[in-house]
PDB file of C-alpha atoms in Angstrom:
ATOM      1  CA  SER H   8      94.456 149.353  56.910  1.00  0.00           C
ATOM      2  CA  TRP H   9      97.897 148.294  55.807  1.00  0.00           C
ATOM      3  CA  ARG H  10      99.045 147.995  59.476  1.00  0.00           C
ATOM      4  CA  SER H  11      96.808 144.991  60.137  1.00  0.00           C
ATOM      5  CA  TRP H  12      98.985 142.796  57.927  1.00  0.00           C
ATOM      6  CA  ALA H  13     102.299 144.619  58.354  1.00  0.00           C
ATOM      7  CA  PRO H  14     104.965 143.153  60.615  1.00  0.00           C
ATOM      8  CA  ALA H  15     104.894 144.450  64.157  1.00  0.00           C
ATOM      9  CA  GLU H  16     107.267 147.146  65.253  1.00  0.00           C
ATOM     10  CA  PRO H  17     109.633 146.038  67.996  1.00  0.00           C
ATOM     11  CA  GLY H  18     107.715 146.035  71.309  1.00  0.00           C
ATOM     12  CA  ARG H  19     104.294 146.409  69.635  1.00  0.00           C
ATOM     13  CA  GLY H  20     101.816 143.902  68.266  1.00  0.00           C
ATOM     14  CA  THR H  21      99.757 144.396  65.148  1.00  0.00           C
ATOM     15  CA  ARG H  22      96.194 145.655  65.313  1.00  0.00           C
ATOM     16  CA  THR H  23      95.038 142.194  64.423  1.00  0.00           C
ATOM     17  CA  ASP H  24      96.946 140.772  67.408  1.00  0.00           C
ATOM     18  CA  GLU H  25      95.493 143.431  69.714  1.00  0.00           C
ATOM     19  CA  THR H  26      91.971 142.839  68.380  1.00  0.00           C
ATOM     20  CA  GLU H  27      92.321 139.074  68.816  1.00  0.00           C
ATOM     21  CA  ARG H  28      93.505 139.519  72.409  1.00  0.00           C
ATOM     22  CA  LYS H  29      90.568 141.828  73.158  1.00  0.00           C
ATOM     23  CA  ASN H  30      88.125 139.358  71.599  1.00  0.00           C
ATOM     24  CA  GLU H  31      89.632 136.483  73.596  1.00  0.00           C
ATOM     25  CA  ARG H  32      89.360 138.501  76.830  1.00  0.00           C
ATOM     26  CA  ARG H  33      85.739 139.393  76.071  1.00  0.00           C
ATOM     27  CA  ALA H  34      84.890 135.782  75.232  1.00  0.00           C
ATOM     28  CA  GLY H  35      86.508 134.643  78.489  1.00  0.00           C
ATOM     29  CA  GLU H  36      84.586 137.240  80.471  1.00  0.00           C
ATOM     30  CA  ARG H  37      81.302 136.244  78.792  1.00  0.00           C
ATOM     31  CA  ALA H  38      81.978 132.566  79.512  1.00  0.00           C
ATOM     32  CA  ARG H  39      82.706 133.332  83.189  1.00  0.00           C
ATOM     33  CA  VAL H  40      79.495 135.362  83.493  1.00  0.00           C
ATOM     34  CA  GLU H  41      77.461 132.623  81.803  1.00  0.00           C
ATOM     35  CA  ARG H  42      78.976 129.940  84.051  1.00  0.00           C
ATOM     36  CA  SER H  43      78.282 131.971  87.170  1.00  0.00           C
ATOM     37  CA  ARG H  44      74.712 132.715  86.057  1.00  0.00           C
ATOM     38  CA  GLY H  45      74.053 129.066  85.287  1.00  0.00           C
ATOM     39  CA  ALA H  46      75.564 127.959  88.573  1.00  0.00           C
ATOM     40  CA  GLY H  47      73.603 130.572  90.505  1.00  0.00           C
ATOM     41  CA  GLU H  48      70.269 129.606  88.977  1.00  0.00           C
ATOM     42  CA  MET H  49      70.967 125.917  89.462  1.00  0.00           C
ATOM     43  CA  ARG H  50      72.239 126.485  92.987  1.00  0.00           C
ATOM     44  CA  LYS H  51      69.071 128.237  94.168  1.00  0.00           C
ATOM     45  CA  ARG H  52      67.009 125.242  93.115  1.00  0.00           C
ATOM     46  CA  ASP H  53      69.509 122.743  94.491  1.00  0.00           C
ATOM     47  CA  LEU H  54      70.133 124.603  97.738  1.00  0.00           C
ATOM     48  CA  GLU H  55      66.490 124.165  98.692  1.00  0.00           C
ATOM     49  CA  LYS H  56      66.710 120.453  97.829  1.00  0.00           C
ATOM     50  CA  PHE H  57      69.805 120.033 100.008  1.00  0.00           C
ATOM     51  CA  ARG H  58      68.282 122.063 102.838  1.00  0.00           C
ATOM     52  CA  LYS H  59      65.222 119.773 102.859  1.00  0.00           C
ATOM     53  CA  LEU H  60      67.390 116.652 102.693  1.00  0.00           C
ATOM     54  CA  LEU H  61      69.580 117.829 105.580  1.00  0.00           C
ATOM     55  CA  LEU H  62      66.551 118.770 107.682  1.00  0.00           C
ATOM     56  CA  GLU H  63      65.042 115.309 107.071  1.00  0.00           C
ATOM     57  CA  GLN H  64      68.312 113.619 108.072  1.00  0.00           C
ATOM     58  CA  ARG H  65      68.489 115.745 111.222  1.00  0.00           C
ATOM     59  CA  GLU H  66      64.899 114.878 112.181  1.00  0.00           C
ATOM     60  CA  GLU H  67      65.611 111.183 111.635  1.00  0.00           C
ATOM     61  CA  LEU H  68      68.715 111.280 113.845  1.00  0.00           C
ATOM     62  CA  VAL H  69      66.955 113.216 116.594  1.00  0.00           C
ATOM     63  CA  GLY H  70      64.022 110.796 116.413  1.00  0.00           C
ATOM     64  CA  ARG H  71      66.327 107.794 116.796  1.00  0.00           C
ATOM     65  CA  ALA H  72      68.068 109.414 119.749  1.00  0.00           C
ATOM     66  CA  GLN H  73      64.727 110.095 121.443  1.00  0.00           C
ATOM     67  CA  LYS H  74      63.649 106.469 120.907  1.00  0.00           C
ATOM     68  CA  ALA H  75      66.929 105.256 122.388  1.00  0.00           C
ATOM     69  CA  LEU H  76      66.438 107.449 125.457  1.00  0.00           C
ATOM     70  CA  ALA H  77      62.850 106.263 125.816  1.00  0.00           C
ATOM     71  CA  GLY H  78      64.146 102.665 125.570  1.00  0.00           C
ATOM     72  CA  ASP H  79      65.926 103.215 128.870  1.00  0.00           C
ATOM     73  CA  ILE H  80      69.218 101.498 128.046  1.00  0.00           C
ATOM     74  CA  HIS H  81      70.883 100.176 131.190  1.00  0.00           C
ATOM     75  CA  LEU H  82      72.455  97.056 132.630  1.00  0.00           C
ATOM     76  CA  ASP H  83      70.764  95.268 135.490  1.00  0.00           C
ATOM     77  CA  PRO H  84      72.987  92.490 136.852  1.00  0.00           C
ATOM     78  CA  ASP H  85      69.920  90.456 137.833  1.00  0.00           C
ATOM     79  CA  ASP H  86      68.944  90.178 134.141  1.00  0.00           C
ATOM     80  CA  PHE H  87      72.050  88.127 133.306  1.00  0.00           C
ATOM     81  CA  PRO H  88      72.618  84.705 134.866  1.00  0.00           C
ATOM     82  CA  ASP H  89      76.335  84.484 134.015  1.00  0.00           C
ATOM     83  CA  GLU H  90      79.412  86.482 133.044  1.00  0.00           C
ATOM     84  CA  ILE H  91      79.116  85.645 129.336  1.00  0.00           C
ATOM     85  CA  ASP H  92      75.651  87.161 129.130  1.00  0.00           C
ATOM     86  CA  THR H  93      76.874  90.227 131.001  1.00  0.00           C
ATOM     87  CA  ALA H  94      79.915  90.610 128.730  1.00  0.00           C
ATOM     88  CA  SER H  95      77.768  90.172 125.642  1.00  0.00           C
ATOM     89  CA  SER H  96      75.390  92.860 126.840  1.00  0.00           C
ATOM     90  CA  GLU H  97      78.277  95.224 127.637  1.00  0.00           C
ATOM     91  CA  VAL H  98      79.676  94.726 124.122  1.00  0.00           C
ATOM     92  CA  GLY H  99      76.235  95.504 122.722  1.00  0.00           C
ATOM     93  CA  LEU H 100      75.998  98.659 124.814  1.00  0.00           C
ATOM     94  CA  ALA H 101      79.489  99.746 123.738  1.00  0.00           C
ATOM     95  CA  PHE H 102      78.475  99.246 120.111  1.00  0.00           C
ATOM     96  CA  ILE H 103      75.308 101.297 120.648  1.00  0.00           C
ATOM     97  CA  GLY H 104      77.439 103.964 122.334  1.00  0.00           C
ATOM     98  CA  ARG H 105      79.768 104.135 119.314  1.00  0.00           C
ATOM     99  CA  LEU H 106      76.751 104.419 117.002  1.00  0.00           C
ATOM    100  CA  ARG H 107      75.359 107.254 119.121  1.00  0.00           C
ATOM    101  CA  GLU H 108      78.730 109.014 118.993  1.00  0.00           C
ATOM    102  CA  ARG H 109      78.813 108.712 115.195  1.00  0.00           C
ATOM    103  CA  GLU H 110      75.250 110.021 115.002  1.00  0.00           C
ATOM    104  CA  ARG H 111      76.200 112.949 117.230  1.00  0.00           C
ATOM    105  CA  GLY H 112      79.093 113.728 114.879  1.00  0.00           C
ATOM    106  CA  LEU H 113      76.819 113.492 111.833  1.00  0.00           C
ATOM    107  CA  LEU H 114      74.263 115.736 113.544  1.00  0.00           C
ATOM    108  CA  SER H 115      76.987 118.313 114.098  1.00  0.00           C
ATOM    109  CA  LYS H 116      77.969 118.128 110.411  1.00  0.00           C
ATOM    110  CA  ILE H 117      74.334 118.473 109.334  1.00  0.00           C
ATOM    111  CA  ASN H 118      73.914 121.573 111.497  1.00  0.00           C
ATOM    112  CA  ALA H 119      77.127 123.053 110.057  1.00  0.00           C
ATOM    113  CA  ALA H 120      75.907 122.380 106.496  1.00  0.00           C
ATOM    114  CA  LEU H 121      72.529 124.018 107.235  1.00  0.00           C
ATOM    115  CA  GLU H 122      74.365 127.018 108.650  1.00  0.00           C
ATOM    116  CA  LYS H 123      76.457 127.240 105.467  1.00  0.00           C
ATOM    117  CA  ILE H 124      73.262 127.228 103.393  1.00  0.00           C
ATOM    118  CA  GLU H 125      71.964 130.155 105.451  1.00  0.00           C
ATOM    119  CA  ASP H 126      75.301 131.993 105.060  1.00  0.00           C
ATOM    120  CA  GLY H 127      75.438 131.344 101.302  1.00  0.00           C
ATOM    121  CA  GLU H 128      78.626 129.260 101.621  1.00  0.00           C
ATOM    122  CA  TYR H 129      77.200 125.769 101.087  1.00  0.00           C
ATOM    123  CA  GLY H 130      78.943 123.752  98.401  1.00  0.00           C
ATOM    124  CA  GLU H 131      82.261 125.612  98.596  1.00  0.00           C
ATOM    125  CA  CYS H 132      85.350 123.549  99.326  1.00  0.00           C
ATOM    126  CA  GLU H 133      86.832 124.587 102.671  1.00  0.00           C
ATOM    127  CA  ASN H 134      90.319 123.883 101.353  1.00  0.00           C
ATOM    128  CA  CYS H 135      90.564 125.399  97.865  1.00  0.00           C
ATOM    129  CA  GLY H 136      87.370 127.485  97.651  1.00  0.00           C
ATOM    130  CA  GLU H 137      86.192 125.771  94.454  1.00  0.00           C
ATOM    131  CA  GLU H 138      82.629 124.577  94.122  1.00  0.00           C
ATOM    132  CA  ILE H 139      81.976 121.030  95.341  1.00  0.00           C
ATOM    133  CA  GLY H 140      80.463 118.945  92.564  1.00  0.00           C
ATOM    134  CA  LEU H 141      76.712 118.392  92.610  1.00  0.00           C
ATOM    135  CA  LYS H 142      77.104 114.612  92.402  1.00  0.00           C
ATOM    136  CA  ARG H 143      79.406 114.658  95.442  1.00  0.00           C
ATOM    137  CA  LEU H 144      76.916 116.738  97.418  1.00  0.00           C
ATOM    138  CA  GLU H 145      74.099 114.404  96.401  1.00  0.00           C
ATOM    139  CA  ALA H 146      76.129 111.441  97.656  1.00  0.00           C
ATOM    140  CA  ARG H 147      77.289 113.246 100.822  1.00  0.00           C
ATOM    141  CA  PRO H 148      75.326 116.436 101.565  1.00  0.00           C
ATOM    142  CA  VAL H 149      77.600 117.250 104.527  1.00  0.00           C
ATOM    143  CA  ALA H 150      80.771 117.223 102.357  1.00  0.00           C
ATOM    144  CA  LYS H 151      83.206 120.020 103.223  1.00  0.00           C
ATOM    145  CA  LEU H 152      85.830 119.276 100.570  1.00  0.00           C
ATOM    146  CA  CYS H 153      85.688 118.924  96.794  1.00  0.00           C
ATOM    147  CA  ILE H 154      86.582 115.502  95.429  1.00  0.00           C
ATOM    148  CA  ASP H 155      90.153 116.555  94.541  1.00  0.00           C
ATOM    149  CA  CYS H 156      90.913 117.949  98.009  1.00  0.00           C
ATOM    150  CA  LYS H 157      89.257 114.951  99.694  1.00  0.00           C
ATOM    151  CA  SER H 158      91.329 112.543  97.583  1.00  0.00           C
ATOM    152  CA  GLU H 159      94.459 114.476  98.485  1.00  0.00           C
ATOM    153  CA  GLN H 160      93.512 114.379 102.186  1.00  0.00           C
ATOM    154  CA  GLU H 161      92.947 110.632 102.052  1.00  0.00           C
ATOM    155  CA  LYS H 162      96.281 110.072 100.296  1.00  0.00           C
ATOM    156  CA  LEU H 163      98.022 112.078 103.003  1.00  0.00           C
ATOM    157  CA  GLU H 164      96.227 110.131 105.749  1.00  0.00           C
ATOM    158  CA  ARG H 165      97.234 106.811 104.163  1.00  0.00           C
ATOM    159  CA  SER H 166     100.854 107.898 103.803  1.00  0.00           C
ATOM    160  CA  MET H 167     100.938 108.914 107.469  1.00  0.00           C
ATOM    161  CA  GLY H 168      99.365 105.623 108.525  1.00  0.00           C
ATOM    162  CA  GLY H 169      96.196 107.257 109.833  1.00  0.00           C
TER     163      GLY H 169
END
Protein backbone atom coordinates (compact mmCIF):
# COMPACT_ATOMS: atom_id res chain seq x y z
CA SER A 1 0.00 0.00 0.00
CA TRP A 2 0.96 3.62 -0.36
CA ARG A 3 1.38 3.95 3.46
CA SER A 4 4.45 1.69 3.51
CA TRP A 5 6.52 4.35 1.76
CA ALA A 6 4.66 7.45 2.96
CA PRO A 7 6.17 9.59 5.70
CA ALA A 8 5.02 8.72 9.18
CA GLU A 9 2.33 10.73 10.86
CA PRO A 10 3.50 12.47 14.02
CA GLY A 11 3.66 9.87 16.83
CA ARG A 12 3.28 6.89 14.46
CA GLY A 13 5.77 4.83 12.50
CA THR A 14 5.19 3.49 9.02
CA ARG A 15 3.99 -0.05 8.45
CA THR A 16 7.43 -0.90 7.21
CA ASP A 17 8.94 0.34 10.49
CA GLU A 18 6.39 -1.64 12.51
CA THR A 19 6.99 -4.77 10.42
CA GLU A 20 10.76 -4.44 10.79
CA ARG A 21 10.44 -4.08 14.57
CA LYS A 22 8.20 -7.16 14.74
CA ASN A 23 10.65 -9.14 12.60
CA GLU A 24 13.58 -8.04 14.78
CA ARG A 25 11.69 -9.06 17.94
CA ARG A 26 10.82 -12.45 16.44
CA ALA A 27 14.41 -13.01 15.31
CA GLY A 28 15.65 -12.11 18.80
CA GLU A 29 13.16 -14.48 20.40
CA ARG A 30 14.14 -17.30 18.01
CA ALA A 31 17.84 -16.71 18.74
CA ARG A 32 17.20 -16.82 22.51
CA VAL A 33 15.23 -20.06 22.17
CA GLU A 34 17.94 -21.62 19.99
CA ARG A 35 20.68 -20.56 22.42
CA SER A 36 18.78 -21.97 25.38
CA ARG A 37 18.05 -25.23 23.54
CA GLY A 38 21.68 -25.62 22.52
CA ALA A 39 22.89 -24.83 26.01
CA GLY A 40 20.38 -27.23 27.56
CA GLU A 41 21.34 -30.12 25.30
CA MET A 42 25.03 -29.46 25.80
CA ARG A 43 24.58 -29.00 29.54
CA LYS A 44 22.93 -32.39 30.06
CA ARG A 45 25.91 -34.10 28.48
CA ASP A 46 28.42 -31.91 30.28
CA LEU A 47 26.68 -32.05 33.65
CA GLU A 48 27.21 -35.80 33.77
CA LYS A 49 30.88 -35.31 32.85
CA PHE A 50 31.34 -32.76 35.63
CA ARG A 51 29.44 -34.91 38.13
CA LYS A 52 31.78 -37.84 37.40
CA LEU A 53 34.86 -35.62 37.61
CA LEU A 54 33.76 -34.14 40.94
CA LEU A 55 32.95 -37.58 42.36
CA GLU A 56 36.40 -38.83 41.32
CA GLN A 57 38.08 -35.82 42.95
CA ARG A 58 36.07 -36.38 46.14
CA GLU A 59 37.03 -40.08 46.26
CA GLU A 60 40.69 -39.18 45.75
CA LEU A 61 40.63 -36.63 48.59
CA VAL A 62 38.83 -38.99 50.95
CA GLY A 63 41.29 -41.76 50.05
CA ARG A 64 44.27 -39.52 50.83
CA ALA A 65 42.73 -38.51 54.14
CA GLN A 66 42.17 -42.15 55.09
CA LYS A 67 45.79 -43.00 54.20
CA ALA A 68 47.01 -40.09 56.33
CA LEU A 69 44.94 -41.29 59.28
CA ALA A 70 46.20 -44.85 58.81
CA GLY A 71 49.76 -43.44 58.73
CA ASP A 72 49.31 -42.44 62.36
CA ILE A 73 50.94 -39.01 62.21
CA HIS A 74 52.36 -38.04 65.60
CA LEU A 75 55.51 -36.74 67.24
CA ASP A 76 57.43 -38.97 69.60
CA PRO A 77 60.22 -37.04 71.32
CA ASP A 78 62.34 -40.19 71.54
CA ASP A 79 62.49 -40.33 67.71
CA PHE A 80 64.46 -37.07 67.51
CA PRO A 81 67.93 -36.78 69.04
CA ASP A 82 68.06 -32.96 69.01
CA GLU A 83 65.98 -29.80 68.81
CA ILE A 84 66.68 -29.26 65.10
CA ASP A 85 65.21 -32.63 64.19
CA THR A 86 62.20 -31.91 66.39
CA ALA A 87 61.68 -28.46 64.85
CA SER A 88 62.03 -29.87 61.35
CA SER A 89 59.43 -32.52 62.09
CA GLU A 90 57.06 -29.93 63.58
CA VAL A 91 57.40 -27.79 60.45
CA GLY A 92 56.62 -30.86 58.35
CA LEU A 93 53.55 -31.62 60.45
CA ALA A 94 52.37 -28.00 60.20
CA PHE A 95 52.74 -28.19 56.43
CA ILE A 96 50.77 -31.45 56.33
CA GLY A 97 48.13 -29.80 58.53
CA ARG A 98 47.81 -26.87 56.10
CA LEU A 99 47.48 -29.32 53.19
CA ARG A 100 44.75 -31.20 55.05
CA GLU A 101 42.94 -27.93 55.72
CA ARG A 102 43.09 -27.01 52.03
CA GLU A 103 41.83 -30.48 51.11
CA ARG A 104 38.98 -30.11 53.59
CA GLY A 105 38.06 -26.79 51.95
CA LEU A 106 38.22 -28.34 48.48
CA LEU A 107 36.08 -31.26 49.66
CA SER A 108 33.49 -28.78 50.89
CA LYS A 109 33.51 -27.02 47.50
CA ILE A 110 33.18 -30.33 45.67
CA ASN A 111 30.18 -31.29 47.79
CA ALA A 112 28.59 -27.88 47.14
CA ALA A 113 29.15 -28.27 43.38
CA LEU A 114 27.59 -31.77 43.41
CA GLU A 115 24.62 -30.36 45.30
CA LYS A 116 24.24 -27.63 42.66
CA ILE A 117 24.22 -30.29 39.94
CA GLU A 118 21.40 -32.08 41.76
CA ASP A 119 19.50 -28.78 42.17
CA GLY A 120 20.00 -27.81 38.51
CA GLU A 121 22.04 -24.72 39.45
CA TYR A 122 25.53 -25.91 38.50
CA GLY A 123 27.42 -23.58 36.19
CA GLU A 124 25.51 -20.43 37.17
CA CYS A 125 27.56 -17.53 38.49
CA GLU A 126 26.62 -16.83 42.11
CA ASN A 127 27.22 -13.13 41.57
CA CYS A 128 25.57 -12.16 38.27
CA GLY A 129 23.53 -15.28 37.43
CA GLU A 130 25.13 -15.69 34.00
CA GLU A 131 26.37 -19.07 32.86
CA ILE A 132 29.97 -19.89 33.78
CA GLY A 133 31.97 -20.71 30.67
CA LEU A 134 32.58 -24.37 29.87
CA LYS A 135 36.35 -23.85 29.63
CA ARG A 136 36.38 -22.27 33.10
CA LEU A 137 34.42 -25.18 34.55
CA GLU A 138 36.76 -27.65 32.86
CA ALA A 139 39.73 -25.87 34.43
CA ARG A 140 38.03 -25.47 37.83
CA PRO A 141 34.90 -27.63 38.24
CA VAL A 142 34.17 -26.07 41.65
CA ALA A 143 34.06 -22.50 40.23
CA LYS A 144 31.26 -20.38 41.70
CA LEU A 145 31.86 -17.23 39.66
CA CYS A 146 32.07 -16.53 35.94
CA ILE A 147 35.43 -15.28 34.69
CA ASP A 148 34.28 -11.63 34.64
CA CYS A 149 33.01 -11.68 38.23
CA LYS A 150 36.10 -13.59 39.41
CA SER A 151 38.39 -11.05 37.72
CA GLU A 152 36.45 -8.24 39.35
CA GLN A 153 36.70 -9.97 42.75
CA GLU A 154 40.45 -10.40 42.37
CA LYS A 155 40.89 -6.75 41.37
CA LEU A 156 38.96 -5.69 44.46
CA GLU A 157 41.04 -8.00 46.68
CA ARG A 158 44.28 -6.59 45.24
CA SER A 159 43.12 -3.01 45.71
CA MET A 160 42.25 -3.75 49.34
CA GLY A 161 45.60 -5.43 49.92
CA GLY A 162 44.07 -8.85 50.55
